[in-house]
Short mmCIF file of C-alpha atoms and ligand atoms in Angstrom, two decimals:
data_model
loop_
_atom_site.label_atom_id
_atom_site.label_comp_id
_atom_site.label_asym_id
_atom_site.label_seq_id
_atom_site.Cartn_x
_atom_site.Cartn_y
_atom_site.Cartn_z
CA UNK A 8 0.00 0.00 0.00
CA UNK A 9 1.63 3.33 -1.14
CA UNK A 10 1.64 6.04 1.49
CA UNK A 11 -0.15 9.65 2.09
CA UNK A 12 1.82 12.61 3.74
CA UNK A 13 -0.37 15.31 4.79
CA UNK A 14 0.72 19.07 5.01
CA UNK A 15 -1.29 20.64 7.96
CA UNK A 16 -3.63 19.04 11.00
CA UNK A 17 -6.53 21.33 10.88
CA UNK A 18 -9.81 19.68 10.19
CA UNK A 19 -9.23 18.76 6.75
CA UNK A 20 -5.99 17.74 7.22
CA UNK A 21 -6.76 15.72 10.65
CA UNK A 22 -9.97 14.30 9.47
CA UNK A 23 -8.12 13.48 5.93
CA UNK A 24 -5.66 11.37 8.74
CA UNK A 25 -8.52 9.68 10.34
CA UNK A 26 -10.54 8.28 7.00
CA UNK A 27 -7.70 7.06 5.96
CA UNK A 28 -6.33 4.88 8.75
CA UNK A 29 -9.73 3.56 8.98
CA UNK A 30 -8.75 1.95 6.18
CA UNK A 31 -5.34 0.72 7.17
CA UNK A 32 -4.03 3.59 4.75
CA UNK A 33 0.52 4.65 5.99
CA UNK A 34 -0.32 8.36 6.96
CA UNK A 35 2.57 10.60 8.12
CA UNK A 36 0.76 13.93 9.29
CA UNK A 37 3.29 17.03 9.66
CA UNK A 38 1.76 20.30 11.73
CA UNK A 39 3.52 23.07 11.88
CA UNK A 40 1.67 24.15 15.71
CA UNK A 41 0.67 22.11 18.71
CA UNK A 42 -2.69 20.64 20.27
CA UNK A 43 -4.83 21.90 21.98
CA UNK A 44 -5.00 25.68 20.73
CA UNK A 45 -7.52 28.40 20.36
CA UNK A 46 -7.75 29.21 17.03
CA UNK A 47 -9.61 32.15 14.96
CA UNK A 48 -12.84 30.94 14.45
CA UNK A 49 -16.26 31.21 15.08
CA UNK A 50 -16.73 27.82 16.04
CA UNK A 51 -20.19 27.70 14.47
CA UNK A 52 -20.56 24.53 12.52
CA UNK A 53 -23.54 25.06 9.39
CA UNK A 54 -24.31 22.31 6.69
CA UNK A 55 -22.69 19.65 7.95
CA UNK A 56 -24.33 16.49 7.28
CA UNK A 57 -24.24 13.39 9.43
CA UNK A 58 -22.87 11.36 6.45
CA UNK A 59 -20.34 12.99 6.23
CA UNK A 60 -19.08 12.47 9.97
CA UNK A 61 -19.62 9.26 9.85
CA UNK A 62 -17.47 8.46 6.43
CA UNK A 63 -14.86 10.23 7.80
CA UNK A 64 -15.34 7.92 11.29
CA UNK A 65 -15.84 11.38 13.84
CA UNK A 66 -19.63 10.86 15.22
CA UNK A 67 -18.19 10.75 18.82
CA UNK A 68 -15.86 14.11 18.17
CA UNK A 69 -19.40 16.22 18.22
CA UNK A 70 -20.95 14.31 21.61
CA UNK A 71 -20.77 17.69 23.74
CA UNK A 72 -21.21 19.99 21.29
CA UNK A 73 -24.18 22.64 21.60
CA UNK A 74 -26.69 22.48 19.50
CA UNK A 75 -28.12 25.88 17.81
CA UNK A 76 -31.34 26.24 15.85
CA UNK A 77 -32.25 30.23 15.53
CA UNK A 78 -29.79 32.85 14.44
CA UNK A 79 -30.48 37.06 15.16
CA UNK A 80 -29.34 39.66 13.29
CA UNK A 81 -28.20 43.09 14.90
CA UNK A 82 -26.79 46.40 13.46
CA UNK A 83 -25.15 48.40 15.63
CA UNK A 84 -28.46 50.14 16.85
CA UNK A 85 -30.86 47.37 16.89
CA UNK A 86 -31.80 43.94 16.37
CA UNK A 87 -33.01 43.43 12.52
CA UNK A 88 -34.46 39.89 12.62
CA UNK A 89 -34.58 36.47 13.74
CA UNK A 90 -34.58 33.10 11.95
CA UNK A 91 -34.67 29.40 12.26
CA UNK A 92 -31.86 27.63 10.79
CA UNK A 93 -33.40 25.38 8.41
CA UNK A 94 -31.04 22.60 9.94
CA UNK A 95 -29.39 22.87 13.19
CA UNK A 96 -26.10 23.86 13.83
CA UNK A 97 -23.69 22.69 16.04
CA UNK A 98 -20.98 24.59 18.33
CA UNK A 99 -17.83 23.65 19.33
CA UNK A 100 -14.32 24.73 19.98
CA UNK A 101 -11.40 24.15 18.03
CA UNK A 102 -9.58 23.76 21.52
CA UNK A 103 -11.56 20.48 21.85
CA UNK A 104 -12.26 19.45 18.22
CA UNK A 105 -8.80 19.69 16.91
CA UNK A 106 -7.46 17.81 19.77
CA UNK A 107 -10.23 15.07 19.82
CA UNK A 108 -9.61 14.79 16.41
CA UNK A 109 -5.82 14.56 16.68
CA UNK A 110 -6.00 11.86 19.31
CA UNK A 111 -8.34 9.73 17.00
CA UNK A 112 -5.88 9.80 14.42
CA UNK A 113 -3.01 9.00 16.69
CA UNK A 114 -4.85 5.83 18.35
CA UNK A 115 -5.65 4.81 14.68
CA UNK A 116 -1.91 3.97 14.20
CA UNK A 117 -1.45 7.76 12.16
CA UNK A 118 2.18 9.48 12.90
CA UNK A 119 1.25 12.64 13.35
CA UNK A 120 4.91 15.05 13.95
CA UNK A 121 3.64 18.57 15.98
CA UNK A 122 5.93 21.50 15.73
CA UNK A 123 7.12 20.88 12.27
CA UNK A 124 6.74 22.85 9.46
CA UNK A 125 6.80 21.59 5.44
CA UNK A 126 7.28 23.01 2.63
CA UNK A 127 4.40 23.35 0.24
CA UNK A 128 6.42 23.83 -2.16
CA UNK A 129 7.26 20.40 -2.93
CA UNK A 130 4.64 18.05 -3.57
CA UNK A 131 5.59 14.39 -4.84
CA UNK A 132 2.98 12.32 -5.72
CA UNK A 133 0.96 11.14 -2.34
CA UNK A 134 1.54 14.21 -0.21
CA UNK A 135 -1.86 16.56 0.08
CA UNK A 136 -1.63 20.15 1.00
CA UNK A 137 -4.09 20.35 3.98
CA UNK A 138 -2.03 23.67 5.42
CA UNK A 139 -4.66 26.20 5.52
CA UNK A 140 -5.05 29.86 3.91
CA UNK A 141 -2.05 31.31 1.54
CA UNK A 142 -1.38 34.42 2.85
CA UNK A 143 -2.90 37.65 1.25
CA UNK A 144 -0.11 40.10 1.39
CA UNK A 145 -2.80 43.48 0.47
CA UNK A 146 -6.09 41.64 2.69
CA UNK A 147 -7.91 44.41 4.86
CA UNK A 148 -9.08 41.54 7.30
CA UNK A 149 -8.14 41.33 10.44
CA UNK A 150 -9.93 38.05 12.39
CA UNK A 151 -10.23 38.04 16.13
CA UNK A 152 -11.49 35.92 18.67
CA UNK A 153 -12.03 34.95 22.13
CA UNK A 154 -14.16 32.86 24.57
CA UNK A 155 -16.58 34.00 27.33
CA UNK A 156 -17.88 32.57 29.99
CA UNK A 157 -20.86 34.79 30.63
CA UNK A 158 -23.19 36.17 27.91
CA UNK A 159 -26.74 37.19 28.02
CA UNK A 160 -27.74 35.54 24.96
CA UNK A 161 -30.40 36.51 22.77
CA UNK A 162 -30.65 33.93 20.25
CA UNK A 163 -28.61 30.94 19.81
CA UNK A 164 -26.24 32.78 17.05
CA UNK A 165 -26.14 36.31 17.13
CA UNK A 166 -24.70 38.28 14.17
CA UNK A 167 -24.04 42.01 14.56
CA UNK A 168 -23.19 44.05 11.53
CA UNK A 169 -21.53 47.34 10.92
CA UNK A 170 -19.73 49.18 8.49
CA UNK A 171 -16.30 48.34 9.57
CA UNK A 172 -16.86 44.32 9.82
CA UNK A 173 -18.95 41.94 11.47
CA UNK A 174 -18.99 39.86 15.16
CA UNK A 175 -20.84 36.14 15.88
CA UNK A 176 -21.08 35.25 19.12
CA UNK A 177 -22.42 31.78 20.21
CA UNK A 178 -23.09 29.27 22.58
CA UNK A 179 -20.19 26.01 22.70
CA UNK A 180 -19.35 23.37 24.64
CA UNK A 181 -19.33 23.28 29.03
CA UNK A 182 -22.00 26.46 28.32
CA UNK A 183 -19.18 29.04 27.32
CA UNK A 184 -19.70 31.63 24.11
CA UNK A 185 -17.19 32.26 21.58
CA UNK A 186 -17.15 35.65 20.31
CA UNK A 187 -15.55 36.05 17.20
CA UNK A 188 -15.13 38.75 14.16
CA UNK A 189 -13.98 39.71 11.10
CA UNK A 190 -12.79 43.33 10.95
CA UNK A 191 -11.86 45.73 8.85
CA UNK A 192 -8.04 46.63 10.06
CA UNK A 193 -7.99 50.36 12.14
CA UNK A 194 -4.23 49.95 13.75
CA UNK A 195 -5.74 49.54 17.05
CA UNK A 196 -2.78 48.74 19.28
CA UNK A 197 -3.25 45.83 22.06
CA UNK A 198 -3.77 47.09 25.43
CA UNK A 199 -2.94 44.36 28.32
CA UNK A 200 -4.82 42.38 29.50
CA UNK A 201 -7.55 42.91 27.65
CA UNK A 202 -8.30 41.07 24.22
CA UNK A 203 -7.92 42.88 21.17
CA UNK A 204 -11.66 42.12 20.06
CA UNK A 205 -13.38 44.41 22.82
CA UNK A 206 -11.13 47.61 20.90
CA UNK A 207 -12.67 46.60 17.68
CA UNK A 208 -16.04 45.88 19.01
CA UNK A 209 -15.93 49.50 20.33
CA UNK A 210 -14.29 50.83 17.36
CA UNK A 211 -17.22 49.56 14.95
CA UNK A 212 -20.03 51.30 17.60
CA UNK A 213 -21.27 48.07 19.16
CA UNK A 214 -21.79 49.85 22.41
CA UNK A 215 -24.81 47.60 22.73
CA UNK A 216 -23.20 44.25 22.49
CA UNK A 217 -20.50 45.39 24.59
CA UNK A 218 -22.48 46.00 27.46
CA UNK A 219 -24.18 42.73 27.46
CA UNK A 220 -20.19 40.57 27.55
CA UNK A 221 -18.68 40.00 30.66
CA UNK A 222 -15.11 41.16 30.03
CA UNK A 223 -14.42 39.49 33.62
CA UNK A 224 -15.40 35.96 32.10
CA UNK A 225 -13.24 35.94 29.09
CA UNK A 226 -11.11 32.88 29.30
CA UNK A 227 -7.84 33.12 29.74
CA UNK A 228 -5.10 32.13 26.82
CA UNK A 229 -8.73 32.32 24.16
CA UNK A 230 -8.04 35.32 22.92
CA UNK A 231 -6.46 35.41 19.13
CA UNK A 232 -5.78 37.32 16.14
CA UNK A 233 -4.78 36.15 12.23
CA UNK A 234 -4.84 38.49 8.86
CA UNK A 235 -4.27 37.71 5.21
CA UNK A 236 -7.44 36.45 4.74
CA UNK A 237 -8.73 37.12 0.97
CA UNK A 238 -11.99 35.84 -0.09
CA UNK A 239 -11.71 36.39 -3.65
CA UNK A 240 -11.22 33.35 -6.18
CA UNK A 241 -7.17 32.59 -5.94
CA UNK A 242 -5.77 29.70 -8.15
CA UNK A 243 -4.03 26.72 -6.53
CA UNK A 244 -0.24 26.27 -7.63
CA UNK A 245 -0.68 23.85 -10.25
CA UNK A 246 -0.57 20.11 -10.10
CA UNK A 247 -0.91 20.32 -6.54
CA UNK A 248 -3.75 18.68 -4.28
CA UNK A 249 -5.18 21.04 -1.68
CA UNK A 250 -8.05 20.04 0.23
CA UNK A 251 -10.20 22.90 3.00
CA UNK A 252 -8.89 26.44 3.56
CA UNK A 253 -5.65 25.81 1.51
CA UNK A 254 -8.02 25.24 -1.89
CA UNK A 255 -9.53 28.85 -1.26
CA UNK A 256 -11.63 30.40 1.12
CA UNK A 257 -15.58 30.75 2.27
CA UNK A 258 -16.04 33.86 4.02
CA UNK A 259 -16.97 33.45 7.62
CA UNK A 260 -20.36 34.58 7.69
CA UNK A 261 -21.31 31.13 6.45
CA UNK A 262 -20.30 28.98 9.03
CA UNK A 263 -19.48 26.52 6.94
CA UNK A 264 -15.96 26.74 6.46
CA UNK A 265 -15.26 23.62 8.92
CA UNK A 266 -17.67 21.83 6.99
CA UNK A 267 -16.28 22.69 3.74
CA UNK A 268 -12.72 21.34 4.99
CA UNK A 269 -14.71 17.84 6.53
CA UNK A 270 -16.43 17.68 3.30
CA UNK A 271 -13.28 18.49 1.57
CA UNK A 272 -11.93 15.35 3.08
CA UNK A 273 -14.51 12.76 2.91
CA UNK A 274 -14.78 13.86 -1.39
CA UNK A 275 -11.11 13.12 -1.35
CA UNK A 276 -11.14 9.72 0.41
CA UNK A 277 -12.22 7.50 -2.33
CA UNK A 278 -9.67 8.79 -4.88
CA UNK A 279 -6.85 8.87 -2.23
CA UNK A 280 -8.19 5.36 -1.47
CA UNK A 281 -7.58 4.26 -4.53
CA UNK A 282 -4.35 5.62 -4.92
CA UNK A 283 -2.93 4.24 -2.09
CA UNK A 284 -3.64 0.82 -3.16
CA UNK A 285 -2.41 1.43 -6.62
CA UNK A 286 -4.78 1.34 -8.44
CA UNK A 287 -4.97 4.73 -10.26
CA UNK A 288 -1.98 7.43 -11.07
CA UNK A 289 -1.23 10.11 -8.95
CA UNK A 290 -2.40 12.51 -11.93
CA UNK A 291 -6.14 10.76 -11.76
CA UNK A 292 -6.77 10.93 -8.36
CA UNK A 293 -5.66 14.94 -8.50
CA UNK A 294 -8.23 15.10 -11.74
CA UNK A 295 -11.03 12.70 -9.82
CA UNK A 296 -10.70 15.20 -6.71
CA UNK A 297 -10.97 17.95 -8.99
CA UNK A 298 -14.06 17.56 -10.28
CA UNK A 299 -15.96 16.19 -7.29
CA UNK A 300 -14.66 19.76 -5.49
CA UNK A 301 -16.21 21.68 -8.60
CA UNK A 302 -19.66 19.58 -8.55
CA UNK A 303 -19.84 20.34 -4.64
CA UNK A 304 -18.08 23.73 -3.82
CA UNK A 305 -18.49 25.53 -7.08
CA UNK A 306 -21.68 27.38 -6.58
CA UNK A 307 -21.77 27.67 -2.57
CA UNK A 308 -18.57 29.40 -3.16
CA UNK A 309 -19.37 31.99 -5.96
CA UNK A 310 -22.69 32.81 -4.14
CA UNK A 311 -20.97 33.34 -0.66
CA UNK A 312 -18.34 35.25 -1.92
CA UNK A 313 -20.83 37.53 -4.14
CA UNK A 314 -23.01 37.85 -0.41
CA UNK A 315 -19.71 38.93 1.38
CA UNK A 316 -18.81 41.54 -1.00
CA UNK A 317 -22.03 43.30 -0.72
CA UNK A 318 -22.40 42.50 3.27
CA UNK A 319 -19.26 44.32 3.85
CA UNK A 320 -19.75 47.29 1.30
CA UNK A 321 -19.41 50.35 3.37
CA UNK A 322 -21.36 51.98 0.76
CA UNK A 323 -23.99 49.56 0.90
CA UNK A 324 -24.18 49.10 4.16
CA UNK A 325 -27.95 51.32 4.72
CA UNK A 326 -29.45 49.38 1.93
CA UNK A 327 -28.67 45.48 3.09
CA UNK A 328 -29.75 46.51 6.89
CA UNK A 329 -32.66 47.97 5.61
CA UNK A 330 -33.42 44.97 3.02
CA UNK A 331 -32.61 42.98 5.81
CA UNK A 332 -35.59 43.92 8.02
CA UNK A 333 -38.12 43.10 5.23
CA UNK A 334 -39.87 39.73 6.02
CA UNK A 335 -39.41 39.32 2.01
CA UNK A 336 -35.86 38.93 3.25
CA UNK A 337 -34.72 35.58 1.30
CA UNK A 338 -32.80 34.40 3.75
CA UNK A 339 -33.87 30.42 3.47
CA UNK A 340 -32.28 30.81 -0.15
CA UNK A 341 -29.39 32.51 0.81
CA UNK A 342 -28.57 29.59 3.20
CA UNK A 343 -29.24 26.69 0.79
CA UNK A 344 -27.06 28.85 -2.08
CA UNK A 345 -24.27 28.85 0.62
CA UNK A 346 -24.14 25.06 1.95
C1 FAD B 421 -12.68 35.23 11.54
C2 FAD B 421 -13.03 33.83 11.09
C3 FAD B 421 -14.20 33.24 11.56
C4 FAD B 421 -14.54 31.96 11.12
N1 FAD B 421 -15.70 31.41 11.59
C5 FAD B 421 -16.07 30.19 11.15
C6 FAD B 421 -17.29 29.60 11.63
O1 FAD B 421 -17.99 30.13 12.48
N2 FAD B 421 -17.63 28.39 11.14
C7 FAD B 421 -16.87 27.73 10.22
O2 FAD B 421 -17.25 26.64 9.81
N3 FAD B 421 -15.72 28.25 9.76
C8 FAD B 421 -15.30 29.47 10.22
N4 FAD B 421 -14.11 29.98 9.78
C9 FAD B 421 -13.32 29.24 8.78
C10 FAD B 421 -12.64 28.02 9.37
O3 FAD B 421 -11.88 28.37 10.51
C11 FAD B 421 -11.71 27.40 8.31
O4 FAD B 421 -12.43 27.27 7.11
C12 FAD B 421 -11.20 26.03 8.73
O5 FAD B 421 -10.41 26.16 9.89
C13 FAD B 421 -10.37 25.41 7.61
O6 FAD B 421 -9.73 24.24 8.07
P1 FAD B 421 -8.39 23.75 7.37
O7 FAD B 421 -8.06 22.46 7.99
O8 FAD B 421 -8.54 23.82 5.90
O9 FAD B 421 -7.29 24.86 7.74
P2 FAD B 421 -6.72 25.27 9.15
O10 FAD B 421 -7.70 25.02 10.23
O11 FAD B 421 -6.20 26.66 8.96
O12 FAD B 421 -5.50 24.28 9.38
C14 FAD B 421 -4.30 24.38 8.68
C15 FAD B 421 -3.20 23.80 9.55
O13 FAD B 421 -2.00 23.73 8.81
C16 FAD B 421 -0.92 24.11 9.63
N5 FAD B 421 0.17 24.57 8.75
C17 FAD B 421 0.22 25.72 8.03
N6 FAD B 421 1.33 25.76 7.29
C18 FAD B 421 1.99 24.60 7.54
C19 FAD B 421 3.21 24.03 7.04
N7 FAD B 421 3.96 24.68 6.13
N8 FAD B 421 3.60 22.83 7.52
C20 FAD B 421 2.86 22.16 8.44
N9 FAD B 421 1.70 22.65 8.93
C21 FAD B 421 1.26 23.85 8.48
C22 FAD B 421 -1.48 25.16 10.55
O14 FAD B 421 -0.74 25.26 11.75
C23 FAD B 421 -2.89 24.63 10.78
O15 FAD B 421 -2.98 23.83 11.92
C24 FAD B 421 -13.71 31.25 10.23
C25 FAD B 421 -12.51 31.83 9.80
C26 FAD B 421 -12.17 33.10 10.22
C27 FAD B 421 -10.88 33.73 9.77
#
């Protein structure tokens, strides 16, 4: 049986690990950071399906997680509606999902090597670029996160929008929130001791939201930052296989960019499957992968990305709040166009 290297143990790349041990598949999994870690992310898991955890063997990953069935929207000055998810969502950390996830693999019989970093550079045939998000040198995103302990919660997801970016905060596992945003970068220096997040939050006139957080309960070590983020259509070096964040990005507002990199690699398995057992090239499992990522991503992508533009149009910000508030609002389309 011919080997897999992976490139980065995020979700895809971890979950990539676990499918294909299950099948008694040599995996050697390099990550460049350690587990557990917070990581930037709203933790907000949309989409997924319950096929897909269980092809890629991770049904008892999800046992804790919160479960979250309405989502409100907020502008700075008021809340604009509320809606059921048409399917519920779950929340969870990273802290815990990565690591759960990481231990599967590792009690599978996967070698999994922490603190190393590969080059992506150099793919041979069998190694899969799992490493995340190429940097975006001119990206005006900055992402920040942290988690709470106390929050007097409106609806299970709240969104607030403004102008300058957006925040979700939401309920996870052990009853904590994670509060999480994307914002447009102001220079705000760090002040200690206190997470970057509440600066931005303040800076973007959520004076609302900010009363309502407990800036006592935030937990200590959750609070993180990451930029570069573009969420414009970027070609893959060629001939390379890239499954989740490092194939191109969804913007956050979906929650279903941890989906995307599970369903990344369950669409992957069967072609890696068969490569590892030799029978198909190298060349037709990249080609195989390729199109089963066009048939499932193609359209949830170009229709997210079109939504984010005009969600975080400065200039358009008056009209989408105010479309927003109309109960003609199509936002049961919106979701199945994005999932
Ligand atoms: C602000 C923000 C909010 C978000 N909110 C949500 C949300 O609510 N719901 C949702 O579903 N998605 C959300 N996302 C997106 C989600 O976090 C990503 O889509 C998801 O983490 C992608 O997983 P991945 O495995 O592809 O990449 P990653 O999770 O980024 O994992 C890549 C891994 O590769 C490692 N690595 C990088 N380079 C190397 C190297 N050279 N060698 C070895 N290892 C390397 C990294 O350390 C990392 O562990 C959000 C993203 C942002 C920025």
């Amino acid at each position: 049986m011919q080997a897999i290297s992976i490139i980065g143990g995020g979700l895809a790349g971890l979950s990539l690990g676990v499918a294909l041990r299950r099948h008694a598949v040599p995996v050697v999994l390099k990550e460049a950071g350690d587990y557990p870690r917070h990581r930037v992310c709203g933790e907000f898991i949309s989409g997924l399906r319950p096929e897909t955890v269980e092809l890629l063997g991770l049904e008892d990953c999800f046992a804790d997680a919160a479960v979250l069935r309405e989502v409100a929207w907020y502008d700075v000055r008021r809340q604009l509606r509320t809606d059921r998810l048409p399917a519920a969502a779950i929340g969870l950390s990273r802290w815990a999902l990565d690591q759960r996830i990481a231990d599967r693999f590792r009690e599978l019989g996967g070698v999994l090597e922490t603190g190393t970093r590969q080059d992506r550079k150099t793919m041979p045939p069998g190694r899969v670029d799992c490493a995340g998000r190429r940097p975006a040198s001119k990206s005006p995103w900055l992402g920040l996160k942290c988690h709470v302990q106390r929050f007097k919660e409106g609806a299970d997801l709240e969104m607030h929008m403004s102008p300058h970016g957006y925040v979700g905060i939401s309920r996870i596992e052990n009853g904590c929130f994670n509060l999480c945003g994307l914002f447009r970068k102001a220079g705000l220096k760090p002040v200690p001791e206190q997470p970057l997040i509440f600066d931005y939050l303040k800076q973007c006139g959520f004076e609302a939201l900010l009363q309502r957080l407990d800036r006592e309960s935030v937990v200590a070590g959750s609070a993180c930052s990451v930029a570069g983020m573009s969420y414009q259509s970027a070609g893959v070096p060629g001939g390379q296989t890239c499954l989740g964040d490092a194939h191109g990005l969804i913007p956050p507002f979906t929650g279903n960019g941890m989906t995307m990199a599970l369903e990344h690699a369950a669409l992957a398995l069967d072609p890696l499957l068969r490569f590892a057992r030799s029978g198909m090239t190298w060349e037709d499992c990249q080609r195989e992968i390729e199109i089963r990522r066009r048939h499932q991503f193609g359209r949830r992508l170009r229709v997210a990305r079109g939504l984010h533009r005009v969600l975080t149009s400065e200039k358009l910000f008056k009209m989408t709040t105010g479309m927003a508030r109309s109960p003609l609002f199509p936002f049961q389309s919106f979701y199945y166009l994005t999932r």
